[in-house]
CSV table of C-alpha atoms and ligand atoms in Angstrom, one decimal:
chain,number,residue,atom,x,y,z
A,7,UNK,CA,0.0,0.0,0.0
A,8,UNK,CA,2.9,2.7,0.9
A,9,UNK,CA,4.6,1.5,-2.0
A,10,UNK,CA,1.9,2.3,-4.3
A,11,UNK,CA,1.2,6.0,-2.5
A,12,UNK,CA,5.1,6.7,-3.1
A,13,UNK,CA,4.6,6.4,-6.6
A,14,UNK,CA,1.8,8.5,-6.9
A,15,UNK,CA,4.2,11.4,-5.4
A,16,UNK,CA,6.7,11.0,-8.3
A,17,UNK,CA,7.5,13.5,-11.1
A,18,UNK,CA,7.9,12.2,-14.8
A,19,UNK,CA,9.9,14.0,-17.6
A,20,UNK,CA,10.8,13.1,-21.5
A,21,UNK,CA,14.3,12.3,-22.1
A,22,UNK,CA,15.4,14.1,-25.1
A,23,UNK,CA,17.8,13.1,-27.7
A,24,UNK,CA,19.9,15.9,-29.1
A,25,UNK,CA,20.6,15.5,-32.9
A,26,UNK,CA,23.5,17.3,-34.2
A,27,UNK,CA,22.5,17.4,-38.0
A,28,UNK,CA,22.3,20.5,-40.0
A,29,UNK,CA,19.5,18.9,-42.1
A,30,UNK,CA,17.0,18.1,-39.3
A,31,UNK,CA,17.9,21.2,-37.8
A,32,UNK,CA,17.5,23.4,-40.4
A,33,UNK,CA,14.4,21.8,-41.2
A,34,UNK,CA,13.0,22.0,-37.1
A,35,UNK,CA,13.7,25.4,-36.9
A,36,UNK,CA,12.3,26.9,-40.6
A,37,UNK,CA,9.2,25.0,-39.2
A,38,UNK,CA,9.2,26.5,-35.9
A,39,UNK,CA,9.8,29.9,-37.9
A,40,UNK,CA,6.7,29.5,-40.3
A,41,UNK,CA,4.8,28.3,-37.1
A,42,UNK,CA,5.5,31.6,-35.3
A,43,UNK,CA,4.8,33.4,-38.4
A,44,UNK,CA,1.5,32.2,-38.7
A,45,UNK,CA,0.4,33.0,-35.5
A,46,UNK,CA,2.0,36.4,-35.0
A,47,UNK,CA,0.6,37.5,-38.7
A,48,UNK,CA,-2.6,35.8,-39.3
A,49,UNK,CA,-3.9,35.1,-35.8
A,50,UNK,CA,-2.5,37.7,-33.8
A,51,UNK,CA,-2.3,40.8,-36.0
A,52,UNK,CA,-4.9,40.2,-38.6
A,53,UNK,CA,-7.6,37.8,-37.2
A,54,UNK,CA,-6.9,39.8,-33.8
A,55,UNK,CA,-7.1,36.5,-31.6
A,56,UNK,CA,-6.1,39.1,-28.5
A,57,UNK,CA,-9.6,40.4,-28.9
A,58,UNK,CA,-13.4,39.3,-27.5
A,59,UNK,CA,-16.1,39.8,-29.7
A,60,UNK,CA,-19.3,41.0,-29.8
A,61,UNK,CA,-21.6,40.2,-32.5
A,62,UNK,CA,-25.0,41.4,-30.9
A,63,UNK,CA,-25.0,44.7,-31.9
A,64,UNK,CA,-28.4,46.5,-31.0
A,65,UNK,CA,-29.6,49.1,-34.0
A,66,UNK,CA,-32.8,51.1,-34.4
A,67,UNK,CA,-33.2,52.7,-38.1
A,68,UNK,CA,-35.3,55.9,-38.9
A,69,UNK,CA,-36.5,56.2,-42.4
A,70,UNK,CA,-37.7,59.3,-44.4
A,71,UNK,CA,-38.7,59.5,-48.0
A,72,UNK,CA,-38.3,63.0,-50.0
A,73,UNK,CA,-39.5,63.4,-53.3
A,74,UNK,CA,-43.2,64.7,-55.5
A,75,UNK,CA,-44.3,62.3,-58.7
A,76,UNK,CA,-47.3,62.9,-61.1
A,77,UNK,CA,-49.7,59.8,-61.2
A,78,UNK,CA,-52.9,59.6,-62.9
A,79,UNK,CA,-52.9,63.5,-63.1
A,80,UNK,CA,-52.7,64.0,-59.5
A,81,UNK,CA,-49.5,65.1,-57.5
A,82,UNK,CA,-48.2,62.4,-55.4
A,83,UNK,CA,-46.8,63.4,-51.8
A,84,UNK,CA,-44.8,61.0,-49.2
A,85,UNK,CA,-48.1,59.9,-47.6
A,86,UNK,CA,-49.5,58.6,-51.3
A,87,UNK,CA,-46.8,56.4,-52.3
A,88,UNK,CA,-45.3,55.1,-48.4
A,89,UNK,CA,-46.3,52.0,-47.3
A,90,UNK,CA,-46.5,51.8,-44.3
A,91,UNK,CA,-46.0,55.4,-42.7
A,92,UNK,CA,-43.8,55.0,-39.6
A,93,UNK,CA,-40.7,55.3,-41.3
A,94,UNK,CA,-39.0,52.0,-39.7
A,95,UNK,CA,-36.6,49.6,-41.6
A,96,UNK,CA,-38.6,47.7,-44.2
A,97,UNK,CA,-41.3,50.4,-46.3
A,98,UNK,CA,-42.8,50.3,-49.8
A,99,UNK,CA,-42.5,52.7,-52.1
A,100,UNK,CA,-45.2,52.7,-54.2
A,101,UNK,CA,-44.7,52.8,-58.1
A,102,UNK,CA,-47.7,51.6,-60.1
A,103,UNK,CA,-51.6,52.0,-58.9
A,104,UNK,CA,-54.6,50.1,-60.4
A,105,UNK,CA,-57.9,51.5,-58.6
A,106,UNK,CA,-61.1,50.0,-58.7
A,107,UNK,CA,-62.9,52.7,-57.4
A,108,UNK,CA,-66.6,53.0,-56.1
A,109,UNK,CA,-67.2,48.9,-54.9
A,110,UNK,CA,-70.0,48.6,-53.4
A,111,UNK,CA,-71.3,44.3,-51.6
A,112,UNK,CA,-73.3,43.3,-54.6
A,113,UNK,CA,-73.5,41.2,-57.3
A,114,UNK,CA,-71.6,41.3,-60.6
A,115,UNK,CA,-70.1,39.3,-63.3
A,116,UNK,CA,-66.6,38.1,-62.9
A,117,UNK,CA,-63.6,40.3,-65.1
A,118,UNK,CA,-61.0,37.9,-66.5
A,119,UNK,CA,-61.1,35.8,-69.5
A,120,UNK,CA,-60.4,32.6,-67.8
A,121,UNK,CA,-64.2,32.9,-66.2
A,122,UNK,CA,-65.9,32.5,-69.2
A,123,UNK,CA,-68.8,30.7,-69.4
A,124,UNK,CA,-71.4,29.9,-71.5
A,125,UNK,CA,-74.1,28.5,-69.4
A,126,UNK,CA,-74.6,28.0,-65.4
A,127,UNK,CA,-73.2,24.4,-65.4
A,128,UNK,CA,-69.8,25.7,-66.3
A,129,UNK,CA,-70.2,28.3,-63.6
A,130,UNK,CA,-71.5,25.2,-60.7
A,131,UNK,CA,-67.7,23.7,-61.6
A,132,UNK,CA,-66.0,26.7,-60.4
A,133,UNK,CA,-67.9,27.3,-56.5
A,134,UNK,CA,-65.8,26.6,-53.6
A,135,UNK,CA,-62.5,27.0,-55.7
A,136,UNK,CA,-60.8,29.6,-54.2
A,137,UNK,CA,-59.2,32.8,-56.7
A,138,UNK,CA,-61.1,35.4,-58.0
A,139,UNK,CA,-62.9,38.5,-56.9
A,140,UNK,CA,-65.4,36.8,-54.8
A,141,UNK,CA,-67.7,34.2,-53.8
A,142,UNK,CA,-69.6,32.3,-56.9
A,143,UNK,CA,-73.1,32.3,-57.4
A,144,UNK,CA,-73.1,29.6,-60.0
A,145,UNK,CA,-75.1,31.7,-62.5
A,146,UNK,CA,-73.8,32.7,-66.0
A,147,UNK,CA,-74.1,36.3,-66.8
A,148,UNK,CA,-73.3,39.0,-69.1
A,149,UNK,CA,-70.0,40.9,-68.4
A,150,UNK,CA,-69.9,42.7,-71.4
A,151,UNK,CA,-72.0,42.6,-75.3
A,152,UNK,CA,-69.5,39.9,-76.1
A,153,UNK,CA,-68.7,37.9,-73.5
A,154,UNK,CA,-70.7,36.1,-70.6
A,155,UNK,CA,-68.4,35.1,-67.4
A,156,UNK,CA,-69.5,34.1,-63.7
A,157,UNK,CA,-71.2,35.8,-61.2
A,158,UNK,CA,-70.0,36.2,-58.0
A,159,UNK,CA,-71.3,38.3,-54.7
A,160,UNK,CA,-68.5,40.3,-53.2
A,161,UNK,CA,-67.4,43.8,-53.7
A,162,UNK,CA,-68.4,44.8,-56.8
A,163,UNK,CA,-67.4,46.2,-60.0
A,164,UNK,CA,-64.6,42.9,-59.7
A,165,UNK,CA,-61.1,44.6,-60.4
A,166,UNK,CA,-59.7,44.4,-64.0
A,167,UNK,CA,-56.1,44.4,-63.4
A,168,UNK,CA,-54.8,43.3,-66.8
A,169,UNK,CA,-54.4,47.3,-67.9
A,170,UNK,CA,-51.3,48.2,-69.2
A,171,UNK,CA,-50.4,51.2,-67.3
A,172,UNK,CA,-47.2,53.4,-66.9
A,173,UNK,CA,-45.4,53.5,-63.6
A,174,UNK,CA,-44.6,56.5,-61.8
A,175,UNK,CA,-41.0,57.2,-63.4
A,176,UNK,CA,-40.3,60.3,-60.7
A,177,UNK,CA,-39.4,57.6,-58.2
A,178,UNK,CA,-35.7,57.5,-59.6
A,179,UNK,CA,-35.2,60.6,-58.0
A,180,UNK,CA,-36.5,60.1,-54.8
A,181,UNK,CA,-34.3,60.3,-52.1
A,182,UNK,CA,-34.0,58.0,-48.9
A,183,UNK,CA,-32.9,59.1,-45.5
A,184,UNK,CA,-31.4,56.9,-43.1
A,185,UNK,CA,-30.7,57.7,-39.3
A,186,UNK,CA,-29.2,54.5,-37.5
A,187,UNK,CA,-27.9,54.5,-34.1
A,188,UNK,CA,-26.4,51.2,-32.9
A,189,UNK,CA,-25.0,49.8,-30.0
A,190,UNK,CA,-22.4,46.7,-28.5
A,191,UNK,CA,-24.0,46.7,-25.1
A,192,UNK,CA,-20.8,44.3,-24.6
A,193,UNK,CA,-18.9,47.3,-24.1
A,194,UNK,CA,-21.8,49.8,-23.4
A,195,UNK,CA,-21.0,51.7,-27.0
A,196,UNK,CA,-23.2,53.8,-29.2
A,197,UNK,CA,-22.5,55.1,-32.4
A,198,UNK,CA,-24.6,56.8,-35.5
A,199,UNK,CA,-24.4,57.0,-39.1
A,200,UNK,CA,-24.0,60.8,-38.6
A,201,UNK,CA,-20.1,61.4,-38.5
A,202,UNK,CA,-19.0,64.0,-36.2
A,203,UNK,CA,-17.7,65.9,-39.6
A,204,UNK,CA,-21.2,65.6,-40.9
A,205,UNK,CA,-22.5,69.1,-41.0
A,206,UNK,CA,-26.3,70.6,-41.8
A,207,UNK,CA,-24.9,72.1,-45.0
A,208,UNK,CA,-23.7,69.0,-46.2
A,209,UNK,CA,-26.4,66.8,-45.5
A,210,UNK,CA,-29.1,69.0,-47.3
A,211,UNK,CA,-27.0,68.8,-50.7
A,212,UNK,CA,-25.4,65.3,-50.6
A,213,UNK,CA,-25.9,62.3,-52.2
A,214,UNK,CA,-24.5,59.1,-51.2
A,215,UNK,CA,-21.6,57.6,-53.5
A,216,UNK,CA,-19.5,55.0,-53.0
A,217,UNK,CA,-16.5,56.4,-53.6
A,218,UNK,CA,-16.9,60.4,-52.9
A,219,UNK,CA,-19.4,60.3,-50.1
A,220,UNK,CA,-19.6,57.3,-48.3
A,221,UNK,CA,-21.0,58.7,-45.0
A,222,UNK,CA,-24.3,60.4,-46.5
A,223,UNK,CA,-27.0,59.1,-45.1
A,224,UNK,CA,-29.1,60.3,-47.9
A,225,UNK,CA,-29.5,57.7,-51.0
A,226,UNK,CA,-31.6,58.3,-54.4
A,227,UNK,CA,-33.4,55.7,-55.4
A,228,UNK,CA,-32.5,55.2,-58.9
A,229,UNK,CA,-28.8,54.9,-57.7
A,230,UNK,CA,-29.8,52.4,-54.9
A,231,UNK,CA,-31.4,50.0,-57.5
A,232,UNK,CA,-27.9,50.9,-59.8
A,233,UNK,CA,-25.9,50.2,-56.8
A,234,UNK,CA,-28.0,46.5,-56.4
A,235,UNK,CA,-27.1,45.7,-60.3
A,236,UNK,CA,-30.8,46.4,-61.2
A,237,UNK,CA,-32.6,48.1,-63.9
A,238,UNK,CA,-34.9,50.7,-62.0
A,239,UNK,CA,-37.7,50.4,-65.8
A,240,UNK,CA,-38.4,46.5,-64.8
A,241,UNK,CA,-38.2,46.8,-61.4
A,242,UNK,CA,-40.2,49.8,-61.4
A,243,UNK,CA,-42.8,47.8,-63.6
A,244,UNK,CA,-42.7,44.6,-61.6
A,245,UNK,CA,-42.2,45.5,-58.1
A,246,UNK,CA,-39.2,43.8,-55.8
A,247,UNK,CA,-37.4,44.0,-52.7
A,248,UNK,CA,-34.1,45.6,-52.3
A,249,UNK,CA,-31.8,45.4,-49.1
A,250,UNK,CA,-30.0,48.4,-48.0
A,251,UNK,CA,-27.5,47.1,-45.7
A,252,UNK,CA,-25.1,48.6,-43.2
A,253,UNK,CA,-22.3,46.8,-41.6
A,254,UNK,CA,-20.2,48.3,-38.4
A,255,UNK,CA,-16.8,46.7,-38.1
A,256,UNK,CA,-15.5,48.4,-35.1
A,257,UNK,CA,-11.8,47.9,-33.4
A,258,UNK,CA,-12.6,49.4,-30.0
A,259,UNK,CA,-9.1,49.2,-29.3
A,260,UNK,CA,-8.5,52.3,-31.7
A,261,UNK,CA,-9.7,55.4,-32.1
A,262,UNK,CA,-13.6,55.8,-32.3
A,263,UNK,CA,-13.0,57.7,-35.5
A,264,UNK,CA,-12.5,54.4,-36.9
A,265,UNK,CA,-15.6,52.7,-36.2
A,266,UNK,CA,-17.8,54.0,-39.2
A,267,UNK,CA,-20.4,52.6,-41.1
A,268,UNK,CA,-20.0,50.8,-44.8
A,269,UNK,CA,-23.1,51.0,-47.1
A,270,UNK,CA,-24.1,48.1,-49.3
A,271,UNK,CA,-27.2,47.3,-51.5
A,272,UNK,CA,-28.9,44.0,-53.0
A,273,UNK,CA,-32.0,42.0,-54.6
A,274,UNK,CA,-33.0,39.9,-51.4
A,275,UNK,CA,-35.7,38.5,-53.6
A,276,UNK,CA,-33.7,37.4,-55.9
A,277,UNK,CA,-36.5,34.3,-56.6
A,278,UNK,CA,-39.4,36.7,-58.3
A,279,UNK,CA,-36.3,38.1,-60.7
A,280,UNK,CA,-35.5,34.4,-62.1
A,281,UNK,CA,-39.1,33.3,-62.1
A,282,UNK,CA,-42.0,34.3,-64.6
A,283,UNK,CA,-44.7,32.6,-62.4
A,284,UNK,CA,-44.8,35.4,-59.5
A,285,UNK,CA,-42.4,38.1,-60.8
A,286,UNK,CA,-42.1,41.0,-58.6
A,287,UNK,CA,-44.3,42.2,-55.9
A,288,UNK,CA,-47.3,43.8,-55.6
A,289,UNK,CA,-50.3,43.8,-52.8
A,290,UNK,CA,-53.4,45.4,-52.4
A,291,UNK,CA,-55.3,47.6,-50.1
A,292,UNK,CA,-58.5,50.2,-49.5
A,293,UNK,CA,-59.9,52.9,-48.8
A,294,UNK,CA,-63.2,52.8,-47.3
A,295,UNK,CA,-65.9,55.2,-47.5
A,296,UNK,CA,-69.6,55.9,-46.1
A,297,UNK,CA,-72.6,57.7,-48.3
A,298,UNK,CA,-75.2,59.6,-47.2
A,299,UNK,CA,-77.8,56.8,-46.6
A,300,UNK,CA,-75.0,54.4,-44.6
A,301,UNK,CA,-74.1,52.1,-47.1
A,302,UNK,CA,-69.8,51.6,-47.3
A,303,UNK,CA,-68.4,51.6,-50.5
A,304,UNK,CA,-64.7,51.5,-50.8
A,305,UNK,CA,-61.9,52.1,-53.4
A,306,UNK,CA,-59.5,49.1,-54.2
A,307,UNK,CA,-56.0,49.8,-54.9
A,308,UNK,CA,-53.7,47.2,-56.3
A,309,UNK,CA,-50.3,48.4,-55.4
A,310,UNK,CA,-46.7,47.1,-57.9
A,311,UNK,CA,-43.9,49.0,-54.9
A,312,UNK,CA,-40.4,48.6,-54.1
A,313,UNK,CA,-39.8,47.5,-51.1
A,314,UNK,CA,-36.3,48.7,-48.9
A,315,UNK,CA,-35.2,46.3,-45.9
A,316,UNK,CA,-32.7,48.5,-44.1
A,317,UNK,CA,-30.6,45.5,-42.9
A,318,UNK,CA,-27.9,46.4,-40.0
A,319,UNK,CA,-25.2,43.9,-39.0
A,320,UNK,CA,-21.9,44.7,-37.3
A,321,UNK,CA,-19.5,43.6,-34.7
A,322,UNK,CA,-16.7,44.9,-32.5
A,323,UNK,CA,-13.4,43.5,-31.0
A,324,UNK,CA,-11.7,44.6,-27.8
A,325,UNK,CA,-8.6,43.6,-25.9
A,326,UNK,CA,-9.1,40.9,-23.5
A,327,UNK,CA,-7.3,39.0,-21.7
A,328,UNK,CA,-8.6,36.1,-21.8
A,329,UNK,CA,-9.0,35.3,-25.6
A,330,UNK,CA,-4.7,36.7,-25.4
A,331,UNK,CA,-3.7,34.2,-23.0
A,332,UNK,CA,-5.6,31.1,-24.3
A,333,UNK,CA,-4.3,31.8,-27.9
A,334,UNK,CA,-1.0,32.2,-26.9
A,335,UNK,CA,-1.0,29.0,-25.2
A,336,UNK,CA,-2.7,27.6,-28.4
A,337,UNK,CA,0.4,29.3,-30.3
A,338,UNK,CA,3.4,28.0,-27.9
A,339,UNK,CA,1.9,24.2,-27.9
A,340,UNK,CA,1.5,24.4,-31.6
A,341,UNK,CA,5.4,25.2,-32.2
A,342,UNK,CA,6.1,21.6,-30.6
A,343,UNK,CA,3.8,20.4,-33.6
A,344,UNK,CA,6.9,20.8,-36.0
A,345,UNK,CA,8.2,18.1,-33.4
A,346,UNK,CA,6.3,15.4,-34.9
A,347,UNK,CA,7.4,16.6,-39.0
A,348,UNK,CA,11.2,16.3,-38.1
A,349,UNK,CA,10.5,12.9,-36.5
A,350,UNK,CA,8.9,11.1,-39.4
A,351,UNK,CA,11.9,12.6,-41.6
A,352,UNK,CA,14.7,11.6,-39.0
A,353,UNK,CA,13.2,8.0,-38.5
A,354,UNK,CA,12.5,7.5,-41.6
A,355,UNK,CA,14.1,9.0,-44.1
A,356,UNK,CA,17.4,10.5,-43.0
A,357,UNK,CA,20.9,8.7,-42.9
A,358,UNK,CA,21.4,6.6,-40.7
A,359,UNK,CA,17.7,6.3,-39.3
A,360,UNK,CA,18.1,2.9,-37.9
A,361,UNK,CA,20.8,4.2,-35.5
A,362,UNK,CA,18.7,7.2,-34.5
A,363,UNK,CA,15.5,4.6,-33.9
A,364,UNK,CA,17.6,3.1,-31.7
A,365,UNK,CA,18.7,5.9,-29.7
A,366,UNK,CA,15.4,6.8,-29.8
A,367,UNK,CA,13.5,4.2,-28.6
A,368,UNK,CA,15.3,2.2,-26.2
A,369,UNK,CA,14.1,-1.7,-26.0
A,370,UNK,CA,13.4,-3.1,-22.7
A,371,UNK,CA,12.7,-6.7,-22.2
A,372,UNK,CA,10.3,-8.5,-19.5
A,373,UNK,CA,13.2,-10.7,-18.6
A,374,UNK,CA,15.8,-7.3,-18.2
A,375,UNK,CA,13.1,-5.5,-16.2
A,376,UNK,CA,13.0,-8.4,-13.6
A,377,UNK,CA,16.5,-9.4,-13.5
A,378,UNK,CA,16.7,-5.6,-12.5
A,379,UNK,CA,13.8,-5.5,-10.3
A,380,UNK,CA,15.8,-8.6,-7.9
A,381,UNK,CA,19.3,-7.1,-8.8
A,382,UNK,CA,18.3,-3.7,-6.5
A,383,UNK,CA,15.1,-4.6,-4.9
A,384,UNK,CA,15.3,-7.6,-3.4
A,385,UNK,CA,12.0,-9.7,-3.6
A,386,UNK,CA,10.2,-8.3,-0.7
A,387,UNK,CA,8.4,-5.2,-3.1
A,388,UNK,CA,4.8,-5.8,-4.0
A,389,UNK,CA,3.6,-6.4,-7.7
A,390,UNK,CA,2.3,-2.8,-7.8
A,391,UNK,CA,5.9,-1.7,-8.9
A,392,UNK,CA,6.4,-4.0,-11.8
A,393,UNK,CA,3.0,-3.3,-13.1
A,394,UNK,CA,4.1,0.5,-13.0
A,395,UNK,CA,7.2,-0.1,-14.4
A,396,UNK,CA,5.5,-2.2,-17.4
A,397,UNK,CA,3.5,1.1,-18.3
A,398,UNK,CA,5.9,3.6,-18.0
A,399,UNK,CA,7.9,1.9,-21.0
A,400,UNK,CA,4.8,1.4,-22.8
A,401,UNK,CA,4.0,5.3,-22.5
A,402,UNK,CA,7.3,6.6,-23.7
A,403,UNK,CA,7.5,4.1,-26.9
A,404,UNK,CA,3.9,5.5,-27.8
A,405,UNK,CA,4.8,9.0,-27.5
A,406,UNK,CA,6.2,11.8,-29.6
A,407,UNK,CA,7.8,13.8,-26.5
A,408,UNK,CA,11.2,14.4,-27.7
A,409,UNK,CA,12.8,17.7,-28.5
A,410,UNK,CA,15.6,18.5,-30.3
A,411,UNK,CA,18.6,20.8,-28.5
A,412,UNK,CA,15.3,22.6,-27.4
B,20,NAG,C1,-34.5,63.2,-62.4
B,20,NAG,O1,-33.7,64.4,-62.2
B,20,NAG,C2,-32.9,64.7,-63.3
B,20,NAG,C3,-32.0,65.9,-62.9
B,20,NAG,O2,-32.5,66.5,-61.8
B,20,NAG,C4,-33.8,65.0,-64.5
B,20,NAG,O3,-33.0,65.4,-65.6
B,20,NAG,C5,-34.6,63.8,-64.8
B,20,NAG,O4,-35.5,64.1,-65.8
B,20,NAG,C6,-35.4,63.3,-63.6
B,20,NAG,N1,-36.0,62.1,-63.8
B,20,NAG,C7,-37.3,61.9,-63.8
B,20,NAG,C8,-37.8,60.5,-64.2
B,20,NAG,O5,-38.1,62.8,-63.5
């Protein structure tokens, strides 16, 4: 039993053979060079391992939309064409308008072609399928002098949305203010996309631009579509959704100057662009009215828009010391990896590789280790010391803990 506590108390360290060979050590020490490269230049100084992170930045956005367009002879202000009218991160602007105006609950016959009937029977076929303008009646009816379609009950006239109309080509100049304030509650910091240089001269005259002003918070439309590789015609036609995103990189550890915002755009719907099934988007709403006598009627708008996502994403680094000292463990253990390189070249394909095998890994027999056991010990020690003898040979043939001339 005493035996086997002495043990415990016992402090094991790897013998190391020294090899004097310029090859192997030219070759150990360019690896432990490129090592050390690696981790002061990629992990240290540009990955910035010394740093914690955070990534859950906190962002409100303010929108405002400037601009006047002429639709369907009538001047067009903010509150005609914004969907919906808070100003948050994701609004329409509107660019095309069918109205339906003056539906009143009735009955009347359905508009499209594809509800063409000639008698009730093909009308019976068509109740409870949804699509439409409303609710079938099952009775064939007269829509115009040439052609019968299907009656339905609903809001009536039905909506004839086939028209070819014109959108509202104004919108192109349009102009889109952004106010974003964000925040790493990590390290209690707030920022805006309002510069300190920013001044109220400026802002009423600029224009955002990649490359002359980058910090304007104000964006035209047309060169927010340009900026997302679309055409503003098709897209004015069609409808879509574009993303307007802002990304804060932010090294806390220098100068606040430096943490700025960067401006990008995209098609986030990038499905309705490839597809001809449901191209675009488009949704529609009313406006409801009461006459005289009580009864509601209500104008229908169908509405083609452009939709903006303000999309904010960021993160920002500090010096900790945690993430410096674990990395820099991560970077001293790694240098011992060029260990194991230099040991499959010097046991295997250097000169004279038999010879360093052997100095290397010293054979021990069963029979040596006993004659050796009785030799100093006598016989009275207990079994529990040959057994630990047994593994301690067994862990220093499996392992790779030499050094060389370290
Ligand atoms: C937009 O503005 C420019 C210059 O201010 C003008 O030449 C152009 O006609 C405008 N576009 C539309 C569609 O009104």
């Amino acid at each position: 039993m005493m035996g086997c506590i002495t043990d415990f108390f016992t402090y094991e360290t790897t013998k190391s053979v020294v090899v004097k060979s310029w090859t192997i050590g030219i070759i150990n020490r360019v690896v432990q060079l490129l090592i050390i490269t690696y981790f002061i230049g990629w992990v240290f100084l540009h990955e910035k391992a010394y740093q914690v992170w955070d990534s859950a930045i906190e962002s409100s956005v303010m929108t405002k939309v400037k601009g006047f367009g002429v639709y369907n002879n009538r001047v067009m202000d903010v509150a005609d064409y914004v969907i919906p009218t808070q100003g948050a991160s994701v609004f329409c602007i509107i660019t095309k308008l069918i109205t339906t105006e003056n539906q009143v609950q009735g009955f009347c016959p359905e508009s499209e072609i594809k509800y063409a009937c000639g008698n009730d029977s093909d009308c019976k076929a068509l109740t409870n399928k949804p699509g439409g303008n409303g609710v079938m009646t099952g009775r064939c009816v007269s829509f115009n002098s040439s052609l019968n379609t299907c009656e339905i009950t609903g809001w009536c006239p039905a909506e004839i949305d086939y028209v070819k109309i014109q959108p509202m080509m104004e919108v192109e100049n349009f102009t889109i203010f952004i106010k974003n304030s964000i925040r790493f509650p990590l390290f209690n910091f707030t920022k805006g996309n309002f510069l300190p240089t920013i001044t109220s001269d400026y802002i009423k005259k600029c224009n955002f631009h990649p490359v002359n002003d980058t910090y304007c918070p104000i964006f035209r439309v047309g060169d927010v579509i340009r900026f997302a590789h679309q055409n503003f015609t098709t897209l004015a036609h069609k409808g879509g959704v574009i993303g307007i995103k802002i990304g804060w990189q932010c090294d806390l550890d220098k100068s606040e100057d430096n943490c700025n915002p960067s401006y990008s755009f995209t098609r986030l719907d990038a499905v309705s662009e490839k597809t001809s099934v449901s191209p675009g988007y488009n949704f529609r709403y009313a406006k409801y009215y009461k006459m005289d006598n009580g009864t509601e009627y209500r104008t229908l708008l169908k509405a083609y828009a452009i939709r903006f996502d303000v999309l904010v994403n960021g993160n920002a680094g500090k010096f900790n010391m945690i993430p410096t000292i674990i990395n820099m463990v991560a970077a001293f253990t790694s240098v011992g990896v060029g260990t194991v390189l230099c040991d499959i070249i010097l046991l295997n394909f250097l000169k004279g590789a038999e010879q360093y095998k052997a100095k290397k890994f010293e054979e021990v027999s069963d029979t040596q280790i006993m004659s050796s056991i009785s030799q100093s010990n006598g016989l009275h020690r207990s079994s529990c010391d040959q057994l630990s003898v047994k593994q301690d040979e067994k862990w220093s043939n499996e392992s790779w803990g030499f050094s060389y001339g370290q």
